[in-house]
Amino acid sequence: MIHAQFDPTARQLLAAAAVEAKTRKDLSWQQIADASCLSVAFTTAAVLGQHALPEDAAKAVADLLGLDADAALLLTTVPTRGSIPGAIPTDPTIYRFYEMLQVYGTTLKALVHEEFGDGIISAINFRLDVKKVADPEGGERAVITLDGKYLPTKPF
């Protein structure tokens, strides 16, 4: 049976314990994802409390991190999503995404609606990828791909 959380506290505490175990064991998010047999983005989001893991993946992640059966069970529950408390994030990396949406949010909306019509881009039927690439002008660039299914508004 699928169970859902109504209070994010348990998942937040589990996320803190999981990150501590990850650090203590000197594991990468990719190594944890390899154990789960899921993508690194989905697995990371799940361990940080934003997704539920399938039972076999939850057990594999808990085993790798040295977490108990209760933690594995909690990893399978549907979380209360939302990882940024307050109106404006203060972490510099997260703030830059907020800033990008402040600058380009209306542009993205205009372009999406012009291309697809009235509707939304799903964050449920969704893929995320982060890559580091060389910048031709020197240094490195971050390539972030947000790939969500388009869901048109249906009149009723």
GROMACS .gro file of N, CA and C in nm:
model
  468
    1MET      N    1   0.083  -0.117   0.000
    1MET     CA    2   0.000   0.000   0.000
    1MET      C    3   0.088   0.125   0.000
    2ILE      N    4   0.047   0.226  -0.072
    2ILE     CA    5   0.121   0.352  -0.077
    2ILE      C    6   0.076   0.441   0.038
    3HIS      N    7   0.171   0.498   0.110
    3HIS     CA    8   0.141   0.588   0.221
    3HIS      C    9   0.200   0.725   0.190
    4ALA      N   10   0.134   0.828   0.243
    4ALA     CA   11   0.179   0.965   0.220
    4ALA      C   12   0.208   1.035   0.352
    5GLN      N   13   0.304   1.123   0.349
    5GLN     CA   14   0.338   1.205   0.464
    5GLN      C   15   0.251   1.331   0.463
    6PHE      N   16   0.216   1.381   0.579
    6PHE     CA   17   0.144   1.508   0.585
    6PHE      C   18   0.229   1.618   0.647
    7ASP      N   19   0.341   1.577   0.708
    7ASP     CA   20   0.432   1.671   0.773
    7ASP      C   21   0.573   1.639   0.722
    8PRO      N   22   0.643   1.737   0.671
    8PRO     CA   23   0.775   1.710   0.612
    8PRO      C   24   0.885   1.681   0.713
    9THR      N   25   0.858   1.693   0.842
    9THR     CA   26   0.963   1.682   0.943
    9THR      C   27   1.037   1.548   0.939
   10ALA      N   28   0.963   1.437   0.930
   10ALA     CA   29   1.029   1.306   0.930
   10ALA      C   30   1.123   1.291   0.811
   11ARG      N   31   1.077   1.336   0.695
   11ARG     CA   32   1.163   1.325   0.576
   11ARG      C   33   1.282   1.420   0.585
   12GLN      N   34   1.265   1.537   0.645
   12GLN     CA   35   1.377   1.629   0.662
   12GLN      C   36   1.483   1.569   0.753
   13LEU      N   37   1.439   1.506   0.862
   13LEU     CA   38   1.533   1.442   0.953
   13LEU      C   39   1.604   1.325   0.885
   14LEU      N   40   1.529   1.248   0.805
   14LEU     CA   41   1.590   1.138   0.731
   14LEU      C   42   1.690   1.191   0.629
   15ALA      N   43   1.656   1.300   0.561
   15ALA     CA   44   1.748   1.359   0.463
   15ALA      C   45   1.878   1.400   0.530
   16ALA      N   46   1.868   1.461   0.648
   16ALA     CA   47   1.988   1.503   0.721
   16ALA      C   48   2.072   1.381   0.758
   17ALA      N   49   2.008   1.274   0.805
   17ALA     CA   50   2.082   1.152   0.841
   17ALA      C   51   2.145   1.088   0.717
   18ALA      N   52   2.073   1.090   0.606
   18ALA     CA   53   2.125   1.029   0.483
   18ALA      C   54   2.245   1.108   0.430
   19VAL      N   55   2.237   1.240   0.433
   19VAL     CA   56   2.350   1.322   0.387
   19VAL      C   57   2.470   1.303   0.479
   20GLU      N   58   2.445   1.291   0.608
   20GLU     CA   59   2.554   1.264   0.702
   20GLU      C   60   2.620   1.130   0.670
   21ALA      N   61   2.538   1.027   0.643
   21ALA     CA   62   2.592   0.895   0.609
   21ALA      C   63   2.668   0.900   0.477
   22LYS      N   64   2.614   0.972   0.380
   22LYS     CA   65   2.680   0.989   0.249
   22LYS      C   66   2.819   1.049   0.269
   23THR      N   67   2.826   1.152   0.353
   23THR     CA   68   2.953   1.219   0.380
   23THR      C   69   3.049   1.127   0.454
   24ARG      N   70   2.999   1.061   0.557
   24ARG     CA   71   3.083   0.971   0.638
   24ARG      C   72   3.140   0.859   0.552
   25LYS      N   73   3.060   0.807   0.459
   25LYS     CA   74   3.103   0.696   0.374
   25LYS      C   75   3.174   0.744   0.248
   26ASP      N   76   3.183   0.876   0.231
   26ASP     CA   77   3.250   0.938   0.115
   26ASP      C   78   3.190   0.888  -0.016
   27LEU      N   79   3.057   0.891  -0.024
   27LEU     CA   80   2.985   0.846  -0.144
   27LEU      C   81   2.942   0.966  -0.229
   28SER      N   82   2.931   0.943  -0.357
   28SER     CA   83   2.876   1.046  -0.445
   28SER      C   84   2.727   1.020  -0.465
   29TRP      N   85   2.655   1.122  -0.511
   29TRP     CA   86   2.514   1.101  -0.544
   29TRP      C   87   2.500   0.997  -0.655
   30GLN      N   88   2.596   0.994  -0.747
   30GLN     CA   89   2.591   0.895  -0.854
   30GLN      C   90   2.603   0.754  -0.799
   31GLN      N   91   2.689   0.732  -0.701
   31GLN     CA   92   2.701   0.600  -0.641
   31GLN      C   93   2.571   0.558  -0.572
   32ILE      N   94   2.506   0.652  -0.507
   32ILE     CA   95   2.378   0.622  -0.444
   32ILE      C   96   2.274   0.591  -0.551
   33ALA      N   97   2.273   0.668  -0.658
   33ALA     CA   98   2.180   0.643  -0.769
   33ALA      C   99   2.207   0.507  -0.833
   34ASP      N  100   2.332   0.470  -0.847
   34ASP     CA  101   2.366   0.339  -0.904
   34ASP      C  102   2.305   0.227  -0.818
   35ALA      N  103   2.308   0.245  -0.687
   35ALA     CA  104   2.249   0.144  -0.598
   35ALA      C  105   2.098   0.137  -0.616
   36SER      N  106   2.035   0.251  -0.642
   36SER     CA  107   1.889   0.256  -0.657
   36SER      C  108   1.842   0.209  -0.795
   37CYS      N  109   1.934   0.207  -0.892
   37CYS     CA  110   1.901   0.177  -1.032
   37CYS      C  111   1.807   0.281  -1.093
   38LEU      N  112   1.815   0.404  -1.041
   38LEU     CA  113   1.736   0.516  -1.094
   38LEU      C  114   1.832   0.629  -1.129
   39SER      N  115   1.780   0.734  -1.190
   39SER     CA  116   1.865   0.846  -1.229
   39SER      C  117   1.922   0.918  -1.107
   40VAL      N  118   2.034   0.984  -1.128
   40VAL     CA  119   2.097   1.057  -1.018
   40VAL      C  120   2.008   1.172  -0.972
   41ALA      N  121   1.941   1.240  -1.063
   41ALA     CA  122   1.854   1.352  -1.022
   41ALA      C  123   1.736   1.303  -0.940
   42PHE      N  124   1.669   1.197  -0.984
   42PHE     CA  125   1.553   1.146  -0.912
   42PHE      C  126   1.595   1.090  -0.776
   43THR      N  127   1.703   1.014  -0.773
   43THR     CA  128   1.750   0.955  -0.648
   43THR      C  129   1.790   1.062  -0.547
   44THR      N  130   1.863   1.162  -0.594
   44THR     CA  131   1.904   1.270  -0.505
   44THR      C  132   1.782   1.341  -0.448
   45ALA      N  133   1.685   1.373  -0.534
   45ALA     CA  134   1.562   1.439  -0.489
   45ALA      C  135   1.490   1.351  -0.386
   46ALA      N  136   1.487   1.222  -0.410
   46ALA     CA  137   1.419   1.130  -0.317
   46ALA      C  138   1.490   1.126  -0.182
   47VAL      N  139   1.621   1.113  -0.184
   47VAL     CA  140   1.696   1.108  -0.057
   47VAL      C  141   1.682   1.240   0.018
   48LEU      N  142   1.671   1.350  -0.055
   48LEU     CA  143   1.654   1.481   0.008
   48LEU      C  144   1.508   1.511   0.044
   49GLY      N  145   1.420   1.410   0.025
   49GLY     CA  146   1.284   1.421   0.074
   49GLY      C  147   1.180   1.471  -0.024
   50GLN      N  148   1.209   1.471  -0.154
   50GLN     CA  149   1.117   1.528  -0.251
   50GLN      C  150   1.045   1.424  -0.337
   51HIS      N  151   1.082   1.299  -0.330
   51HIS     CA  152   1.018   1.191  -0.404
   51HIS      C  153   1.014   1.066  -0.317
   52ALA      N  154   0.924   0.977  -0.353
   52ALA     CA  155   0.921   0.843  -0.292
   52ALA      C  156   1.003   0.750  -0.379
   53LEU      N  157   1.077   0.660  -0.317
   53LEU     CA  158   1.151   0.558  -0.392
   53LEU      C  159   1.070   0.429  -0.396
   54PRO      N  160   1.082   0.354  -0.505
   54PRO     CA  161   1.023   0.219  -0.505
   54PRO      C  162   1.089   0.138  -0.392
   55GLU      N  163   1.018   0.038  -0.344
   55GLU     CA  164   1.064  -0.038  -0.228
   55GLU      C  165   1.205  -0.096  -0.246
   56ASP      N  166   1.232  -0.156  -0.362
   56ASP     CA  167   1.364  -0.216  -0.383
   56ASP      C  168   1.474  -0.110  -0.386
   57ALA      N  169   1.445   0.004  -0.445
   57ALA     CA  170   1.543   0.113  -0.449
   57ALA      C  171   1.566   0.170  -0.309
   58ALA      N  172   1.458   0.186  -0.233
   58ALA     CA  173   1.469   0.240  -0.097
   58ALA      C  174   1.555   0.149  -0.010
   59LYS      N  175   1.534   0.018  -0.023
   59LYS     CA  176   1.613  -0.077   0.057
   59LYS      C  177   1.760  -0.071   0.016
   60ALA      N  178   1.787  -0.064  -0.114
   60ALA     CA  179   1.926  -0.058  -0.162
   60ALA      C  180   1.996   0.069  -0.113
   61VAL      N  181   1.926   0.182  -0.119
   61VAL     CA  182   1.984   0.308  -0.074
   61VAL      C  183   2.007   0.304   0.077
   62ALA      N  184   1.909   0.258   0.151
   62ALA     CA  185   1.925   0.249   0.297
   62ALA      C  186   2.040   0.157   0.334
   63ASP      N  187   2.051   0.043   0.266
   63ASP     CA  188   2.161  -0.050   0.293
   63ASP      C  189   2.296   0.016   0.264
   64LEU      N  190   2.307   0.083   0.150
   64LEU     CA  191   2.433   0.149   0.113
   64LEU      C  192   2.471   0.255   0.216
   65LEU      N  193   2.372   0.329   0.264
   65LEU     CA  194   2.399   0.437   0.359
   65LEU      C  195   2.406   0.389   0.504
   66GLY      N  196   2.374   0.262   0.527
   66GLY     CA  197   2.376   0.209   0.663
   66GLY      C  198   2.258   0.257   0.746
   67LEU      N  199   2.145   0.281   0.679
   67LEU     CA  200   2.023   0.325   0.748
   67LEU      C  201   1.936   0.204   0.779
   68ASP      N  202   1.851   0.215   0.879
   68ASP     CA  203   1.771   0.100   0.923
   68ASP      C  204   1.646   0.079   0.837
   69ALA      N  205   1.571  -0.026   0.871
   69ALA     CA  206   1.451  -0.063   0.796
   69ALA      C  207   1.344   0.045   0.803
   70ASP      N  208   1.335   0.116   0.916
   70ASP     CA  209   1.239   0.227   0.927
   70ASP      C  210   1.272   0.338   0.828
   71ALA      N  211   1.400   0.365   0.810
   71ALA     CA  212   1.442   0.467   0.713
   71ALA      C  213   1.407   0.422   0.572
   72ALA      N  214   1.431   0.295   0.542
   72ALA     CA  215   1.398   0.243   0.409
   72ALA      C  216   1.248   0.256   0.383
   73LEU      N  217   1.167   0.224   0.484
   73LEU     CA  218   1.023   0.237   0.470
   73LEU      C  219   0.982   0.383   0.448
   74LEU      N  220   1.042   0.473   0.523
   74LEU     CA  221   1.011   0.616   0.509
   74LEU      C  222   1.048   0.667   0.370
   75LEU      N  223   1.155   0.614   0.312
   75LEU     CA  224   1.195   0.654   0.176
   75LEU      C  225   1.090   0.615   0.072
   76THR      N  226   1.001   0.523   0.105
   76THR     CA  227   0.898   0.480   0.009
   76THR      C  228   0.770   0.563   0.020
   77THR      N  229   0.759   0.647   0.123
   77THR     CA  230   0.635   0.723   0.141
   77THR      C  231   0.633   0.847   0.052
   78VAL      N  232   0.513   0.885   0.010
   78VAL     CA  233   0.497   1.005  -0.072
   78VAL      C  234   0.519   1.125   0.019
   79PRO      N  235   0.616   1.211  -0.012
   79PRO     CA  236   0.650   1.321   0.078
   79PRO      C  237   0.558   1.442   0.061
   80THR      N  238   0.566   1.530   0.158
   80THR     CA  239   0.512   1.664   0.142
   80THR      C  240   0.623   1.743   0.072
   81ARG      N  241   0.601   1.777  -0.054
   81ARG     CA  242   0.707   1.837  -0.134
   81ARG      C  243   0.722   1.987  -0.108
   82GLY      N  244   0.838   2.035  -0.141
   82GLY     CA  245   0.872   2.175  -0.124
   82GLY      C  246   0.991   2.185  -0.031
   83SER      N  247   1.106   2.220  -0.086
   83SER     CA  248   1.228   2.218  -0.005
   83SER      C  249   1.283   2.355   0.025
   84ILE      N  250   1.211   2.461  -0.016
   84ILE     CA  251   1.263   2.595   0.006
   84ILE      C  252   1.166   2.671   0.096
   85PRO      N  253   1.198   2.682   0.224
   85PRO     CA  254   1.110   2.755   0.313
   85PRO      C  255   1.120   2.906   0.290
   86GLY      N  256   1.012   2.978   0.313
   86GLY     CA  257   1.013   3.123   0.298
   86GLY      C  258   0.998   3.165   0.153
   87ALA      N  259   0.991   3.293   0.132
   87ALA     CA  260   0.963   3.348   0.000
   87ALA      C  261   1.085   3.352  -0.092
   88ILE      N  262   1.196   3.398  -0.043
   88ILE     CA  263   1.315   3.413  -0.127
   88ILE      C  264   1.426   3.326  -0.069
   89PRO      N  265   1.479   3.231  -0.147
   89PRO     CA  266   1.586   3.145  -0.095
   89PRO      C  267   1.712   3.226  -0.067
   90THR      N  268   1.786   3.185   0.035
   90THR     CA  269   1.909   3.256   0.071
   90THR      C  270   2.035   3.183   0.030
   91ASP      N  271   2.027   3.052   0.006
   91ASP     CA  272   2.145   2.980  -0.040
   91ASP      C  273   2.183   3.035  -0.178
   92PRO      N  274   2.310   3.073  -0.200
   92PRO     CA  275   2.348   3.136  -0.327
   92PRO      C  276   2.316   3.053  -0.452
   93THR      N  277   2.335   2.923  -0.447
   93THR     CA  278   2.307   2.841  -0.565
   93THR      C  279   2.158   2.838  -0.593
   94ILE      N  280   2.078   2.813  -0.489
   94ILE     CA  281   1.933   2.808  -0.507
   94ILE      C  282   1.881   2.947  -0.546
   95TYR      N  283   1.937   3.052  -0.486
   95TYR     CA  284   1.894   3.187  -0.519
   95TYR      C  285   1.914   3.218  -0.668
   96ARG      N  286   2.022   3.167  -0.727
   96ARG     CA  287   2.047   3.195  -0.869
   96ARG      C  288   1.936   3.135  -0.957
   97PHE      N  289   1.883   3.018  -0.917
   97PHE     CA  290   1.770   2.963  -0.992
   97PHE      C  291   1.647   3.052  -0.974
   98TYR      N  292   1.627   3.101  -0.853
   98TYR     CA  293   1.518   3.196  -0.827
   98TYR      C  294   1.537   3.320  -0.915
   99GLU      N  295   1.660   3.371  -0.918
   99GLU     CA  296   1.692   3.489  -1.000
   99GLU      C  297   1.666   3.460  -1.148
  100MET      N  298   1.705   3.341  -1.194
  100MET     CA  299   1.680   3.305  -1.334
  100MET      C  300   1.530   3.308  -1.366
  101LEU      N  301   1.450   3.256  -1.272
  101LEU     CA  302   1.305   3.259  -1.294
  101LEU      C  303   1.250   3.400  -1.285
  102GLN      N  304   1.308   3.484  -1.198
  102GLN     CA  305   1.264   3.623  -1.193
  102GLN      C  306   1.293   3.694  -1.326
  103VAL      N  307   1.407   3.665  -1.385
  103VAL     CA  308   1.446   3.731  -1.510
  103VAL      C  309   1.379   3.666  -1.631
  104TYR      N  310   1.378   3.533  -1.636
  104TYR     CA  311   1.331   3.462  -1.755
  104TYR      C  312   1.196   3.392  -1.740
  105GLY      N  313   1.134   3.398  -1.622
  105GLY     CA  314   1.007   3.329  -1.600
  105GLY      C  315   0.898   3.370  -1.697
  106THR      N  316   0.878   3.500  -1.714
  106THR     CA  317   0.774   3.546  -1.806
  106THR      C  318   0.809   3.513  -1.951
  107THR      N  319   0.939   3.512  -1.982
  107THR     CA  320   0.983   3.475  -2.117
  107THR      C  321   0.955   3.327  -2.141
  108LEU      N  322   0.989   3.243  -2.044
  108LEU     CA  323   0.961   3.100  -2.058
  108LEU      C  324   0.811   3.076  -2.075
  109LYS      N  325   0.731   3.142  -1.994
  109LYS     CA  326   0.586   3.128  -2.003
  109LYS      C  327   0.536   3.170  -2.141
  110ALA      N  328   0.580   3.285  -2.191
  110ALA     CA  329   0.537   3.333  -2.322
  110ALA      C  330   0.577   3.235  -2.433
  111LEU      N  331   0.699   3.186  -2.427
  111LEU     CA  332   0.747   3.095  -2.531
  111LEU      C  333   0.678   2.959  -2.524
  112VAL      N  334   0.658   2.907  -2.404
  112VAL     CA  335   0.588   2.778  -2.389
  112VAL      C  336   0.446   2.789  -2.442
  113HIS      N  337   0.375   2.894  -2.404
  113HIS     CA  338   0.236   2.907  -2.448
  113HIS      C  339   0.226   2.933  -2.598
  114GLU      N  340   0.321   3.007  -2.654
  114GLU     CA  341   0.320   3.029  -2.799
  114GLU      C  342   0.343   2.899  -2.874
  115GLU      N  343   0.431   2.815  -2.820
  115GLU     CA  344   0.464   2.688  -2.886
  115GLU      C  345   0.358   2.580  -2.864
  116PHE      N  346   0.304   2.573  -2.741
  116PHE     CA  347   0.217   2.461  -2.704
  116PHE      C  348   0.071   2.499  -2.681
  117GLY      N  349   0.043   2.625  -2.649
  117GLY     CA  350  -0.092   2.665  -2.614
  117GLY      C  351  -0.106   2.675  -2.463
  118ASP      N  352  -0.231   2.683  -2.417
  118ASP     CA  353  -0.260   2.699  -2.275
  118ASP      C  354  -0.240   2.565  -2.203
  119GLY      N  355  -0.156   2.564  -2.101
  119GLY     CA  356  -0.130   2.443  -2.024
  119GLY      C  357  -0.007   2.461  -1.938
  120ILE      N  358   0.045   2.350  -1.888
  120ILE     CA  359   0.161   2.354  -1.799
  120ILE      C  360   0.264   2.249  -1.840
  121ILE      N  361   0.383   2.263  -1.788
  121ILE     CA  362   0.487   2.162  -1.804
  121ILE      C  363   0.491   2.084  -1.674
  122SER      N  364   0.473   1.954  -1.682
  122SER     CA  365   0.466   1.869  -1.564
  122SER      C  366   0.599   1.863  -1.490
  123ALA      N  367   0.592   1.869  -1.358
  123ALA     CA  368   0.707   1.842  -1.274
  123ALA      C  369   0.697   1.701  -1.217
  124ILE      N  370   0.594   1.627  -1.257
  124ILE     CA  371   0.576   1.488  -1.215
  124ILE      C  372   0.628   1.396  -1.326
  125ASN      N  373   0.579   1.414  -1.447
  125ASN     CA  374   0.631   1.340  -1.563
  125ASN      C  375   0.747   1.425  -1.615
  126PHE      N  376   0.863   1.404  -1.557
  126PHE     CA  377   0.971   1.502  -1.567
  126PHE      C  378   1.107   1.435  -1.560
  127ARG      N  379   1.202   1.493  -1.629
  127ARG     CA  380   1.342   1.448  -1.621
  127ARG      C  381   1.430   1.571  -1.601
  128LEU      N  382   1.536   1.551  -1.525
  128LEU     CA  383   1.632   1.656  -1.497
  128LEU      C  384   1.771   1.601  -1.522
  129ASP      N  385   1.855   1.681  -1.586
  129ASP     CA  386   1.993   1.640  -1.609
  129ASP      C  387   2.083   1.760  -1.587
  130VAL      N  388   2.197   1.738  -1.524
  130VAL     CA  389   2.295   1.843  -1.500
  130VAL      C  390   2.429   1.793  -1.554
  131LYS      N  391   2.488   1.874  -1.641
  131LYS     CA  392   2.619   1.838  -1.699
  131LYS      C  393   2.715   1.955  -1.689
  132LYS      N  394   2.842   1.921  -1.674
  132LYS     CA  395   2.948   2.020  -1.678
  132LYS      C  396   3.015   2.010  -1.814
  133VAL      N  397   3.024   2.124  -1.885
  133VAL     CA  398   3.089   2.126  -2.016
  133VAL      C  399   3.193   2.238  -2.018
  134ALA      N  400   3.289   2.222  -2.105
  134ALA     CA  401   3.392   2.325  -2.120
  134ALA      C  402   3.332   2.448  -2.186
  135ASP      N  403   3.372   2.564  -2.138
  135ASP     CA  404   3.332   2.690  -2.200
  135ASP      C  405   3.438   2.726  -2.303
  136PRO      N  406   3.399   2.748  -2.428
  136PRO     CA  407   3.498   2.783  -2.531
  136PRO      C  408   3.579   2.907  -2.496
  137GLU      N  409   3.525   2.991  -2.408
  137GLU     CA  410   3.596   3.113  -2.368
  137GLU      C  411   3.680   3.091  -2.242
  138GLY      N  412   3.687   2.966  -2.197
  138GLY     CA  413   3.762   2.933  -2.077
  138GLY      C  414   3.670   2.903  -1.960
  139GLY      N  415   3.713   2.816  -1.874
  139GLY     CA  416   3.632   2.779  -1.759
  139GLY      C  417   3.532   2.670  -1.794
  140GLU      N  418   3.426   2.666  -1.719
  140GLU     CA  419   3.325   2.562  -1.738
  140GLU      C  420   3.186   2.624  -1.738
  141ARG      N  421   3.092   2.550  -1.798
  141ARG     CA  422   2.953   2.592  -1.803
  141ARG      C  423   2.867   2.480  -1.747
  142ALA      N  424   2.754   2.518  -1.689
  142ALA     CA  425   2.655   2.422  -1.640
  142ALA      C  426   2.544   2.413  -1.744
  143VAL      N  427   2.515   2.292  -1.788
  143VAL     CA  428   2.404   2.269  -1.880
  143VAL      C  429   2.297   2.194  -1.802
  144ILE      N  430   2.185   2.259  -1.780
  144ILE     CA  431   2.076   2.202  -1.701
  144ILE      C  432   1.958   2.181  -1.794
  145THR      N  433   1.915   2.057  -1.804
  145THR     CA  434   1.802   2.024  -1.890
  145THR      C  435   1.681   1.991  -1.804
  146LEU      N  436   1.573   2.064  -1.825
  146LEU     CA  437   1.446   2.039  -1.759
  146LEU      C  438   1.353   1.985  -1.867
  147ASP      N  439   1.311   1.862  -1.854
  147ASP     CA  440   1.235   1.794  -1.959
  147ASP      C  441   1.104   1.743  -1.899
  148GLY      N  442   0.997   1.823  -1.915
  148GLY     CA  443   0.868   1.787  -1.858
  148GLY      C  444   0.763   1.767  -1.965
  149LYS      N  445   0.671   1.676  -1.939
  149LYS     CA  446   0.561   1.652  -2.032
  149LYS      C  447   0.468   1.773  -2.032
  150TYR      N  448   0.423   1.813  -2.151
  150TYR     CA  449   0.331   1.924  -2.161
  150TYR      C  450   0.189   1.873  -2.139
  151LEU      N  451   0.117   1.939  -2.051
  151LEU     CA  452  -0.020   1.901  -2.019
  151LEU      C  453  -0.111   2.017  -2.056
  152PRO      N  454  -0.189   2.002  -2.165
  152PRO     CA  455  -0.277   2.112  -2.206
  152PRO      C  456  -0.394   2.131  -2.112
  153THR      N  457  -0.438   2.255  -2.100
  153THR     CA  458  -0.561   2.283  -2.025
  153THR      C  459  -0.678   2.226  -2.103
  154LYS      N  460  -0.766   2.154  -2.033
  154LYS     CA  461  -0.882   2.093  -2.098
  154LYS      C  462  -1.008   2.162  -2.049
  155PRO      N  463  -1.080   2.228  -2.142
  155PRO     CA  464  -1.207   2.289  -2.101
  155PRO      C  465  -1.305   2.181  -2.054
  156PHE      N  466  -1.389   2.216  -1.960
  156PHE     CA  467  -1.490   2.122  -1.914
  156PHE      C  468  -1.623   2.191  -1.898
   0.00000   0.00000   0.00000
